[in-house]
Structures are given as C-alpha cells and as structure tokens.
Amino acid sequence: MLMHRQSLTAYAAPLCETVVDCPQPTGTQVLVRISRCGVCHSDLHMQDGYFLLGDGKQLDVRSGRTLPFTLGHEIAGTIESAGPDAAGATPGAKVAVFPWIGCGQCAACKAGDENICAAPRHLGITVDGGFATHVLVPHPRYLIDYAPLPASYAGALMCSGLTAYAALKRLSDRAARAPLLLIGAGGVGLMGLALARAMYGTAPFVADIDPNKRAAALAAGAAAAFDPADAGTRKELLKASGGIYAACDFVGSDKSLNFATSVLAKGAKVVVTGLIGGSYTTAVAMFVLKAMTIEGTQTGTLVEARELIELVRAKNIAAPPIAERPLAQAQATLDDLRGGRIVGRVVLTA
Ligand SMILES: [Zn+2]
Ligand SMILES: [Zn+2]
C-alpha cells in the first residue's frame, strides 16, 4: 500500500508530492488512514523554519526534523491497522489524533504534560504528520473517539480548540469575578469565545483590530467588541468591565500583550497563546503592585484534549466555518493563509 504525502523537502520552498510505502505498525503503533487534516498558522512557521521573536530576531525551528517532512497536526481519520501490542485499536474506528506526543520519560511527560515535553515527538512538528494519506501514531492512547462531531471539526479541536480550552482553564479562578477579555478573534479566538461561554456561562469581551473579526465576535455572542488600536478603547473597556481579571492573548504580539496588561484589575492574569511575535517590557514593580500574572501555554495535554471533546459534545458547541480542499492543494492553502485570504479554517481531505 502506498502513502501519498505533500512534503516539506526544503525550508521556505513549496510543498511537493512524495509517494512512499505505507509504514507497517509494530508494537503499540497504530496506522491511521487520514480523512481530514486542518491547515494551521504554525504550519507556515514550520515551512519557514523560524518564528519571529521581535526586534528582527528569529527562533530557528529547523532542528530535530529530517527532510522530506510531513507537516499537519490537526488530524482525524480511521484506524487502518495496528501493531500486536496496540490494545483497543480497532481497524475501522474513527478517531481524532492527539498530536502533542512526548517522550514519555521526562518530568513534563511523567506529569502528563506531553505537550511541553523536552524531547517531543509532536506529529507534524518533529514527527511526520497529517498532510498525507496516512499517519503512524505510537500508541492507541493518543486516539480519541469524536462521534458525533464532523471529522474536520475533531481535527481542528486538537490544535486551535485545545489551545483555547487550555488557556481558558487557566483562568477558572478569575472567571467568576468578572467577564473575560479575549484578544484576537481569529480561528483560536472564536473557538475561545464559544468555549468561554460554555465553560463560564458569561459572554466575554473581545478585542481585535479587524472590524470584520469584531463583527464576527459580536455575532458569536461577545458581550462587546473593542478596537485595541483606538486611543479611547482602554478607558471604554475599563468603564464597561471595572477592570479585567482574566484575559487570553490569542495574538501574542507586543501590541496585544501591552493592551492586555493596560486594562487589568489588581490580581489579574493574562494567558498568552499567540505567536505573532514582538517583545514585551514592563517595570518589574508592576508584577507586585498589580499582583499580576502573565502565563504562557502551548496547545494542551491529552487529558485536556479528551475533556474538550467531551465538553463540545455535552454543550453541543457548533463548529466554526470550515472549508474543505483536496490534499493536493496543501501549498495553495498555505499561500492563502499567508496572504490573509482565509476566513475560518481550511481542512485538507486525503
Ligand atoms: Zn495548529
Ligand atoms: Zn517528555
């Protein structure tokens, strides 16, 4: 059996098709035939080989990966075959693939935080991922039943949904005090908006510089939507909220984090998930005087992924707009994403 892939064969170069023999699962491995794989902003950074850090600096992310490489980490599919020790992996079962797989040995992995493993085996990041017809998963415990959700939604939940969910969970002790502030109403932000309403029962405030995204946030149930670039916004938001106790920065730029910290009440917390880039400075005393917490988080754990699927099922949280394109359009889709021409999410069909 052959496996078709849209491969990264060189950094900063277009993906191209490669065809190889399908791997045979051994031990606890499971071979999943991919039906959907979402295209994510972080795929662009992987293709470039770096993240922007601000001040013209870059974080090189080319190490730990051999070319040709298969990007894609928002995977849902069907179990094709399984190794002899892959207990519970039934061929034909439909599964979402948790991609943030760790080494299993380090302190983070032992605590269940495989997403921040020191020697990760993250699918589509350091191990071949989902822009392909098949993916090899090291153990069936990373496979999650997603019925009755659509496959494309289940895949997206493993990244943007999980990121938003894990960030919002970190604000649970503050969420009871006042409405949340969500900065950025793109894919992760809109998912965060839906999840925040389901988790905390209140409509959050949203800030985004793009009027279309503010309109989308209001249509999706935001309490109010603000333009952080507008000079009067800070006062307006402080008046409307009485000070923010809990904020998610889904943008992750100098501007977004400065805006977030400018509207905080004492004892507030900002969780940063965005990776747009830039650098942030503040007076050290502000941490004390404002009793401020700034926490970063990267995707989420396997337990959180299972909780999220359960929450989406239980609260019947609707999927964001998702368009489907054939796998062969992987590069065209990355180009459109880079050019800002994609509204909602695009999922490749293998
Ligand atoms: Zn992603
Ligand atoms: Zn580890």
PDB file of N, CA, C and O and ligand atoms in Angstrom, residues 102-110 114 116-120, ligand 2:
ATOM      1  N   GLY A 102       4.699  13.219  23.646  1.00  0.00           N
ATOM      2  CA  GLY A 102       6.006  13.439  24.257  1.00  0.00           C
ATOM      3  C   GLY A 102       6.862  12.186  24.264  1.00  0.00           C
ATOM      4  O   GLY A 102       6.487  11.145  23.704  1.00  0.00           O
ATOM      5  N   CYS A 103       8.021  12.279  24.943  1.00  0.00           N
ATOM      6  CA  CYS A 103       8.949  11.152  25.007  1.00  0.00           C
ATOM      7  C   CYS A 103       8.485  10.103  26.007  1.00  0.00           C
ATOM      8  O   CYS A 103       8.911   8.947  25.964  1.00  0.00           O
ATOM      9  N   GLY A 104       7.628  10.517  26.949  1.00  0.00           N
ATOM     10  CA  GLY A 104       7.139   9.596  27.970  1.00  0.00           C
ATOM     11  C   GLY A 104       8.087   9.431  29.146  1.00  0.00           C
ATOM     12  O   GLY A 104       7.734   8.777  30.130  1.00  0.00           O
ATOM     13  N   GLN A 105       9.276  10.009  29.053  1.00  0.00           N
ATOM     14  CA  GLN A 105      10.313   9.783  30.073  1.00  0.00           C
ATOM     15  C   GLN A 105      10.623  11.017  30.918  1.00  0.00           C
ATOM     16  O   GLN A 105      11.022  10.884  32.072  1.00  0.00           O
ATOM     17  N   CYS A 106      10.468  12.204  30.355  1.00  0.00           N
ATOM     18  CA  CYS A 106      10.918  13.419  31.053  1.00  0.00           C
ATOM     19  C   CYS A 106       9.909  13.807  32.146  1.00  0.00           C
ATOM     20  O   CYS A 106       8.812  13.255  32.231  1.00  0.00           O
ATOM     21  N   ALA A 107      10.297  14.771  32.964  1.00  0.00           N
ATOM     22  CA  ALA A 107       9.449  15.182  34.085  1.00  0.00           C
ATOM     23  C   ALA A 107       8.104  15.709  33.608  1.00  0.00           C
ATOM     24  O   ALA A 107       7.064  15.431  34.207  1.00  0.00           O
ATOM     25  N   ALA A 108       8.113  16.468  32.500  1.00  0.00           N
ATOM     26  CA  ALA A 108       6.857  17.015  31.974  1.00  0.00           C
ATOM     27  C   ALA A 108       5.932  15.877  31.547  1.00  0.00           C
ATOM     28  O   ALA A 108       4.747  15.862  31.895  1.00  0.00           O
ATOM     29  N   CYS A 109       6.476  14.907  30.805  1.00  0.00           N
ATOM     30  CA  CYS A 109       5.659  13.780  30.340  1.00  0.00           C
ATOM     31  C   CYS A 109       5.105  12.980  31.512  1.00  0.00           C
ATOM     32  O   CYS A 109       3.943  12.576  31.513  1.00  0.00           O
ATOM     33  N   LYS A 110       5.951  12.757  32.534  1.00  0.00           N
ATOM     34  CA  LYS A 110       5.503  11.973  33.690  1.00  0.00           C
ATOM     35  C   LYS A 110       4.366  12.680  34.423  1.00  0.00           C
ATOM     36  O   LYS A 110       3.542  12.030  35.064  1.00  0.00           O
ATOM     37  N   GLU A 114       2.650  16.161  28.084  1.00  0.00           N
ATOM     38  CA  GLU A 114       3.425  15.763  26.900  1.00  0.00           C
ATOM     39  C   GLU A 114       3.554  16.892  25.890  1.00  0.00           C
ATOM     40  O   GLU A 114       4.482  16.900  25.080  1.00  0.00           O
ATOM     41  N   ILE A 116       4.445  19.831  26.418  1.00  0.00           N
ATOM     42  CA  ILE A 116       5.649  20.639  26.656  1.00  0.00           C
ATOM     43  C   ILE A 116       6.851  19.749  26.976  1.00  0.00           C
ATOM     44  O   ILE A 116       7.762  20.136  27.707  1.00  0.00           O
ATOM     45  N   CYS A 117       6.862  18.552  26.391  1.00  0.00           N
ATOM     46  CA  CYS A 117       7.962  17.594  26.565  1.00  0.00           C
ATOM     47  C   CYS A 117       9.294  18.194  26.113  1.00  0.00           C
ATOM     48  O   CYS A 117       9.349  18.980  25.178  1.00  0.00           O
ATOM     49  N   ALA A 118      10.368  17.768  26.807  1.00  0.00           N
ATOM     50  CA  ALA A 118      11.707  18.263  26.469  1.00  0.00           C
ATOM     51  C   ALA A 118      12.248  17.612  25.199  1.00  0.00           C
ATOM     52  O   ALA A 118      13.147  18.146  24.558  1.00  0.00           O
ATOM     53  N   ALA A 119      11.738  16.460  24.833  1.00  0.00           N
ATOM     54  CA  ALA A 119      12.187  15.763  23.613  1.00  0.00           C
ATOM     55  C   ALA A 119      10.949  15.277  22.847  1.00  0.00           C
ATOM     56  O   ALA A 119      10.687  14.090  22.767  1.00  0.00           O
ATOM     57  N   PRO A 120      10.167  16.237  22.340  1.00  0.00           N
ATOM     58  CA  PRO A 120       8.838  15.898  21.831  1.00  0.00           C
ATOM     59  C   PRO A 120       8.856  15.054  20.560  1.00  0.00           C
ATOM     60  O   PRO A 120       9.813  15.086  19.785  1.00  0.00           O
TER      61      PRO A 120
HETATM   62 ZN    ZN B   2       8.917  14.031  27.550  1.00  0.00          ZN
END
